[in-house]
Rosetta silent file (secondary structure, phi, psi, omega in degrees, C-alpha in Angstrom):
SEQUENCE: PKGSLMDKIEQFNKLTMLDVRIFGKQILDALDYCHSKSIAHRDLKPSNIMVDEYARAKLADFGLSSFVRENAQTHQCGSLPYAAPEMFTESTYDYYRADIYSFGATLFQMATGEYFDGEESSFEGIYDAELVEVVKLMLDPDPSKRPTTKELQNYKFFTEETPQRMFPRRRITSVSSGTSNVNLLGNSAP
SCORE:     score description
SCORE:     0.000 S_00000001
   1 L     0.000  148.378 -179.058  120.885   71.700   25.985 S_00000001
   2 L  -108.216   21.847  178.965  118.590   69.465   24.007 S_00000001
   3 L    98.153 -167.811 -177.797  115.413   70.241   25.955 S_00000001
   4 E  -100.658  168.065  174.539  113.737   68.465   28.820 S_00000001
   5 H   -62.527  -33.543  176.513  112.931   64.841   29.440 S_00000001
   6 H   -61.500  -38.051  176.531  109.281   65.808   28.940 S_00000001
   7 H   -59.099  -41.567  179.458  110.188   66.949   25.414 S_00000001
   8 H   -66.714  -41.179  178.743  111.594   63.463   24.717 S_00000001
   9 H   -62.932  -44.722  179.530  108.487   61.771   26.122 S_00000001
  10 H   -66.591  -36.818 -179.627  106.252   63.971   23.983 S_00000001
  11 H   -65.718  -41.841 -174.592  108.442   63.439   20.911 S_00000001
  12 H  -108.070    4.428 -177.147  108.415   59.638   21.157 S_00000001
  13 L    72.146  -38.583  172.393  105.128   59.158   23.136 S_00000001
  14 L  -163.087  168.926 -179.534  107.105   57.069   25.629 S_00000001
  15 L  -102.662  157.071  175.142  110.703   55.908   25.975 S_00000001
  16 L   -69.044  162.708  178.550  112.124   52.451   25.395 S_00000001
  17 H   -63.116  -34.702  177.194  112.981   50.407   28.472 S_00000001
  18 H   -62.812  -44.188  179.275  116.664   50.874   27.688 S_00000001
  19 H   -66.801  -38.671  176.883  116.224   54.652   27.648 S_00000001
  20 H   -61.699  -42.300 -179.187  114.162   54.548   30.863 S_00000001
  21 H   -65.192  -45.949 -178.371  116.935   52.521   32.490 S_00000001
  22 H   -64.103  -51.485  179.117  119.731   54.846   31.328 S_00000001
  23 H   -64.769  -38.505  179.997  117.942   58.049   32.302 S_00000001
  24 H   -57.938  -43.585  177.947  116.649   56.415   35.492 S_00000001
  25 H   -61.769  -43.242 -178.375  120.204   55.657   36.639 S_00000001
  26 H   -65.184  -43.287  179.262  121.296   59.216   35.917 S_00000001
  27 H   -64.972  -43.684  179.219  118.332   60.723   37.758 S_00000001
  28 H   -59.785  -44.403  179.303  118.842   58.371   40.718 S_00000001
  29 H   -61.234  -42.649 -179.908  122.503   59.346   40.986 S_00000001
  30 H   -66.825  -42.734 -179.828  121.628   63.050   40.920 S_00000001
  31 H   -66.787  -39.465  177.292  118.819   62.655   43.457 S_00000001
  32 H   -61.507  -41.631  178.306  121.051   60.569   45.717 S_00000001
  33 H   -61.632  -46.320  178.517  123.684   63.302   45.614 S_00000001
  34 H   -58.110  -48.757 -178.768  121.100   65.956   46.539 S_00000001
  35 H   -63.297  -35.563  179.265  119.776   63.860   49.427 S_00000001
  36 H   -67.187  -20.922  178.010  123.325   63.173   50.652 S_00000001
  37 L  -100.633   15.542  178.859  123.785   66.964   50.892 S_00000001
  38 L    64.074   34.129  177.654  120.456   67.345   52.807 S_00000001
  39 E  -115.275  126.621  172.769  118.660   68.823   49.790 S_00000001
  40 E  -103.184  133.284 -177.195  115.173   67.719   48.774 S_00000001
  41 L   -71.513  -49.200  174.917  114.181   68.681   45.226 S_00000001
  42 L    71.263    2.822  174.102  110.429   68.805   45.964 S_00000001
  43 L  -151.356   45.153 -179.082  109.354   69.269   42.319 S_00000001
  44 L   -75.125  124.116  179.372  110.888   66.316   40.492 S_00000001
  45 L  -165.533  162.472 -176.377  109.146   65.715   37.146 S_00000001
  46 H   -56.433  -33.452 -179.529  110.157   65.222   33.497 S_00000001
  47 H   -75.744   -9.750  176.053  109.928   68.925   32.645 S_00000001
  48 H  -106.091   18.302  175.419  112.442   69.671   35.445 S_00000001
  49 E  -123.140  111.429 -178.992  114.989   67.216   34.077 S_00000001
  50 E   -86.872  153.731  176.771  117.072   68.646   31.250 S_00000001
  51 E  -117.666  122.265 -178.347  118.840   66.547   28.614 S_00000001
  52 L   -85.812 -178.389 -176.268  122.217   67.835   27.449 S_00000001
  53 L   -66.090  -13.464  176.776  123.881   67.379   24.044 S_00000001
  54 L  -102.694   15.661  179.224  125.377   64.083   25.258 S_00000001
  55 L    60.663   40.818  175.909  121.968   62.717   26.284 S_00000001
  56 L  -107.347  136.762  178.888  122.684   63.065   29.998 S_00000001
  57 E   -78.871  136.626  179.365  119.894   63.890   32.437 S_00000001
  58 E  -131.988  121.774  176.320  120.419   66.969   34.591 S_00000001
  59 E   -65.145  140.164 -178.264  118.111   67.931   37.457 S_00000001
  60 L  -138.832  176.489  177.917  116.868   71.497   37.083 S_00000001
  61 L    53.840   74.090  178.204  114.526   74.038   38.643 S_00000001
  62 L   -91.062   22.023 -177.675  115.532   73.938   42.277 S_00000001
  63 L   -61.236  -30.148  178.855  113.130   76.817   43.036 S_00000001
  64 L  -101.746    0.436 -176.994  111.069   74.680   45.428 S_00000001
  65 L   -65.893  163.422 -175.834  113.994   72.702   46.793 S_00000001
  66 E  -144.249  139.073  169.391  114.808   72.807   50.449 S_00000001
  67 E   -80.535  115.437 -172.093  117.808   72.314   52.667 S_00000001
  68 L   -90.774  112.727  176.918  116.369   69.779   55.097 S_00000001
  69 L   -91.400  -38.346  174.157  117.368   70.330   58.703 S_00000001
  70 L  -125.226  147.480 -172.474  114.675   68.074   60.127 S_00000001
  71 L   -92.542   16.575  174.494  113.053   65.340   58.116 S_00000001
  72 L  -121.094  110.053 -174.025  109.435   66.084   59.070 S_00000001
  73 E  -119.543  163.353 -178.818  108.062   68.959   57.016 S_00000001
  74 L  -123.163  -17.139 -175.251  104.663   70.520   56.499 S_00000001
  75 L   -72.333  122.352 -179.942  104.990   72.775   53.434 S_00000001
  76 L   -91.921  130.452  178.016  103.107   71.353   50.467 S_00000001
  77 L  -159.442  176.670 -179.282  104.546   72.021   47.035 S_00000001
  78 L   109.234 -172.001 -178.536  105.332   70.387   43.727 S_00000001
  79 L  -106.793  131.138 -171.409  103.217   69.376   40.757 S_00000001
  80 H   -49.042  -47.841 -177.944  100.043   67.427   41.395 S_00000001
  81 H   -63.502  -15.856 -177.053  100.625   64.429   39.047 S_00000001
  82 H  -114.256   -0.617 -174.981  103.963   63.774   40.761 S_00000001
  83 L   -78.170  135.878  177.449  103.087   64.749   44.333 S_00000001
  84 L   -67.004  140.634 -176.495  103.209   62.122   47.050 S_00000001
  85 H   -59.982  -30.730 -177.957   99.774   61.439   48.587 S_00000001
  86 H   -67.046  -18.211  178.812  100.934   62.178   52.137 S_00000001
  87 H   -62.554  -23.204 -175.719  101.522   65.791   51.173 S_00000001
  88 H  -109.368   -3.144 -176.312   97.756   66.245   51.224 S_00000001
  89 L  -122.141  -19.229 -176.531   96.768   64.000   54.130 S_00000001
  90 L  -113.919  153.149  178.272   99.378   64.369   56.868 S_00000001
  91 L   -75.258  -30.918  174.780  100.417   67.374   58.885 S_00000001
  92 L  -131.444  153.163  177.071  104.100   66.439   58.486 S_00000001
  93 E  -152.564  166.971 -177.390  105.877   64.314   55.921 S_00000001
  94 L   -91.733  114.382 -178.951  109.351   63.252   54.829 S_00000001
  95 H   -59.009  -39.353 -178.186  110.640   65.384   51.927 S_00000001
  96 H   -64.880  -43.811  179.304  113.056   62.663   50.821 S_00000001
  97 H   -67.048  -31.456  175.366  110.334   60.000   50.643 S_00000001
  98 H   -67.039  -38.698  174.944  108.149   62.484   48.730 S_00000001
  99 H   -61.207  -39.289  179.385  111.009   62.913   46.214 S_00000001
 100 H   -62.529  -42.856  177.018  111.127   59.116   45.814 S_00000001
 101 H   -59.150  -47.275 -179.901  107.410   59.099   45.006 S_00000001
 102 H   -61.452  -37.937  177.133  107.916   61.844   42.400 S_00000001
 103 H   -64.487  -42.621  176.880  110.809   59.888   40.903 S_00000001
 104 H   -61.210  -42.640  178.389  108.593   56.787   40.652 S_00000001
 105 H   -64.975  -33.835  177.059  105.861   58.801   38.936 S_00000001
 106 H   -68.296  -45.947  176.840  108.491   60.154   36.539 S_00000001
 107 H   -60.012  -41.366  178.773  109.783   56.659   35.690 S_00000001
 108 H   -59.366  -46.455 -179.574  106.205   55.526   35.155 S_00000001
 109 H   -66.001  -36.977  177.297  105.564   58.382   32.725 S_00000001
 110 H   -60.657  -40.608 -175.708  108.822   57.706   30.883 S_00000001
 111 H   -79.844  -27.402 -174.399  107.792   54.064   30.347 S_00000001
 112 H  -115.759  -21.432 -174.141  104.138   54.640   29.464 S_00000001
 113 L    80.852    3.490 -176.304  103.816   58.223   28.277 S_00000001
 114 L  -120.805  159.255  171.585  101.008   58.645   30.812 S_00000001
 115 L   -75.768  147.740  175.699  100.612   60.100   34.299 S_00000001
 116 L   -73.512  127.794 -176.806  100.315   57.542   37.094 S_00000001
 117 L  -103.653    4.503  177.579   96.656   57.392   38.151 S_00000001
 118 L    87.317   -2.024 -177.772   97.090   55.254   41.268 S_00000001
 119 L   -94.091  138.286  177.646   95.498   52.167   39.733 S_00000001
 120 H   -59.034  -35.087 -178.716   97.186   48.746   39.772 S_00000001
 121 H   -65.415  -17.032  179.505   95.982   48.165   36.206 S_00000001
 122 H   -61.261  -24.666 -176.124   98.183   51.064   35.049 S_00000001
 123 H   -81.588   -7.501 -176.831  101.201   48.750   35.178 S_00000001
 124 H   -61.870  -25.897 -179.117   99.808   46.346   32.557 S_00000001
 125 H   -85.983   -0.721  179.044  101.468   48.337   29.758 S_00000001
 126 L  -102.927  119.781 -173.930  104.964   48.014   31.263 S_00000001
 127 L  -100.751    8.497  177.170  106.661   44.811   30.143 S_00000001
 128 L  -103.480  107.355 -175.766  109.846   45.109   32.199 S_00000001
 129 H   -61.145  -34.676  179.634  109.264   43.224   35.471 S_00000001
 130 H   -66.257  -39.719  177.948  112.265   44.883   37.163 S_00000001
 131 H   -67.504  -44.249  179.213  110.886   48.349   36.388 S_00000001
 132 H   -58.218  -45.186 -179.382  107.403   47.407   37.593 S_00000001
 133 H   -57.348  -51.224 -174.310  108.860   46.070   40.860 S_00000001
 134 H   -71.882  -38.028 -179.827  110.867   49.185   41.647 S_00000001
 135 H   -67.907  -38.606  176.892  108.213   51.704   40.526 S_00000001
 136 H   -60.380  -40.607  177.914  105.535   49.993   42.636 S_00000001
 137 H   -64.813  -42.222 -177.971  107.792   50.339   45.684 S_00000001
 138 H   -67.740  -30.061 -178.152  108.484   53.992   44.906 S_00000001
 139 L   -96.924   13.326  178.372  104.759   54.744   44.465 S_00000001
 140 L   -60.211  130.023  179.612  103.683   52.971   47.650 S_00000001
 141 L   -62.722  -22.269  177.261  101.106   55.185   49.394 S_00000001
 142 L   -89.712  106.792 -176.021  102.844   54.419   52.699 S_00000001
 143 H   -59.597  -27.772 -178.920  105.997   56.583   52.649 S_00000001
 144 H   -68.793  -17.204  179.497  107.733   54.411   55.259 S_00000001
 145 H   -93.121   -7.659  178.785  107.711   51.521   52.740 S_00000001
 146 L   -76.608  138.302  178.132  109.400   53.529   49.962 S_00000001
 147 L   -71.748  156.028  173.427  113.089   52.796   49.445 S_00000001
 148 L   -81.283  172.872  176.734  115.721   55.500   49.915 S_00000001
 149 H   -62.614  -38.815  179.125  118.000   56.516   47.054 S_00000001
 150 H   -62.949  -41.934  178.588  120.760   54.346   48.550 S_00000001
 151 H   -67.167  -38.847  179.532  118.425   51.332   48.673 S_00000001
 152 H   -61.289  -34.072 -178.337  117.247   51.945   45.098 S_00000001
 153 L   -63.632  -13.161  178.475  120.832   51.765   43.860 S_00000001
 154 L   -95.840   -6.157  179.227  120.841   48.061   44.789 S_00000001
 155 L   -76.916  141.525 -175.417  117.793   47.100   42.692 S_00000001
 156 H   -54.138  -36.210 -179.297  118.551   45.155   39.533 S_00000001
 157 H   -56.219  -35.193 -177.888  116.801   47.746   37.362 S_00000001
 158 H   -96.260  -10.334 -177.205  119.467   50.284   38.347 S_00000001
 159 H   -98.599  -18.499 -178.801  122.482   47.939   38.555 S_00000001
 160 L   -65.064  136.977  179.644  122.339   46.351   35.093 S_00000001
 161 L   -64.933  141.078  178.905  125.019   47.613   32.702 S_00000001
 162 L  -138.309  154.381  173.657  123.760   49.908   29.929 S_00000001
 163 L   -67.249  162.566 -176.203  125.313   51.727   26.977 S_00000001
 164 L   -92.616  -26.474 -170.673  126.019   55.422   27.471 S_00000001
 165 L  -101.854  138.357  176.854  124.727   57.011   24.235 S_00000001
 166 L  -139.788 -179.474  173.638  121.104   57.591   23.248 S_00000001
 167 L    50.661   78.189  175.956  118.937   59.781   21.018 S_00000001
 168 L   -64.192  168.235 -178.374  120.549   59.726   17.574 S_00000001
 169 L   -60.065  -31.619  176.345  120.280   62.830   15.399 S_00000001
 170 L  -133.464  151.744 -177.336  117.341   61.309   13.586 S_00000001
 171 L   -86.870  128.377  177.913  114.838   58.712   14.643 S_00000001
 172 L   -89.987  126.779 -178.048  114.968   55.423   12.761 S_00000001
 173 L  -119.821  -12.062  177.924  111.502   54.022   12.217 S_00000001
 174 E  -148.094  162.426  179.850  111.992   51.343    9.584 S_00000001
 175 E  -120.513  149.699 -174.922  114.590   48.959    8.249 S_00000001
 176 L   -57.878  -27.851 -179.683  115.162   48.173    4.554 S_00000001
 177 L   -81.549    0.600  179.811  114.051   44.550    5.065 S_00000001
 178 E   144.316  173.141 -179.470  110.690   45.724    6.364 S_00000001
 179 E   -75.937  140.545 -178.265  109.078   47.826    9.042 S_00000001
 180 L  -149.076  149.738  170.921  110.369   47.291   12.546 S_00000001
 181 L   -75.452  137.004 -177.596  110.111   48.960   15.921 S_00000001
 182 E  -130.278  135.290  177.945  113.411   50.627   16.678 S_00000001
 183 L   -81.194  177.970 -174.341  114.627   52.010   19.979 S_00000001
 184 L   -68.506  -15.403  176.842  116.358   55.354   20.321 S_00000001
 185 L   -83.741   -8.182  179.834  119.779   53.764   19.921 S_00000001
 186 L    90.084    8.671  177.339  118.797   52.606   16.442 S_00000001
 187 L   -92.248  145.378  179.130  118.703   48.905   17.323 S_00000001
 188 E   -63.938  136.361  177.712  115.760   46.789   16.283 S_00000001
 189 L  -101.906  152.546 -179.413  113.305   46.238   19.089 S_00000001
 190 L   -66.711    0.000    0.000  111.278   43.023   19.463 S_00000001
């Protein structure tokens, strides 16, 4: 293992949009699989997503996860910066929709390096309109308006083709012709 996704965020301050997209697809696929097997993770966050030696995201720490027999639950758990607001205001809530909120907060942190604070102005630092669209839906305070994992798989942010490899052995920060921003794949960024 190469550490957690949180380690990568801390190492690079935030991830490139390409890296957010690649990891986002992997996380979505894993979360969709869990939900299809009636499992809610209930503590989805960057430190509970491991990155293997091939730069693949792996969900981890299923200590708070639950096999969901009924979709209206009352037990509050998870980590506060990623917790869905209904966990603290309603007597029952949908574990799957709470996972979607946590996933949105995770994508937000990957793209900005910051925790989501609930403010609309927080999105000003994200320059990918497709990511902003999908994260806003995932972080909707009304859980009934949040998309399911199956619905998310149809959003352009998750359907666009991406390369498979990321995180080279060393980070490239400049090019011989001058200083340039470089993404984790080693390609010059605009």
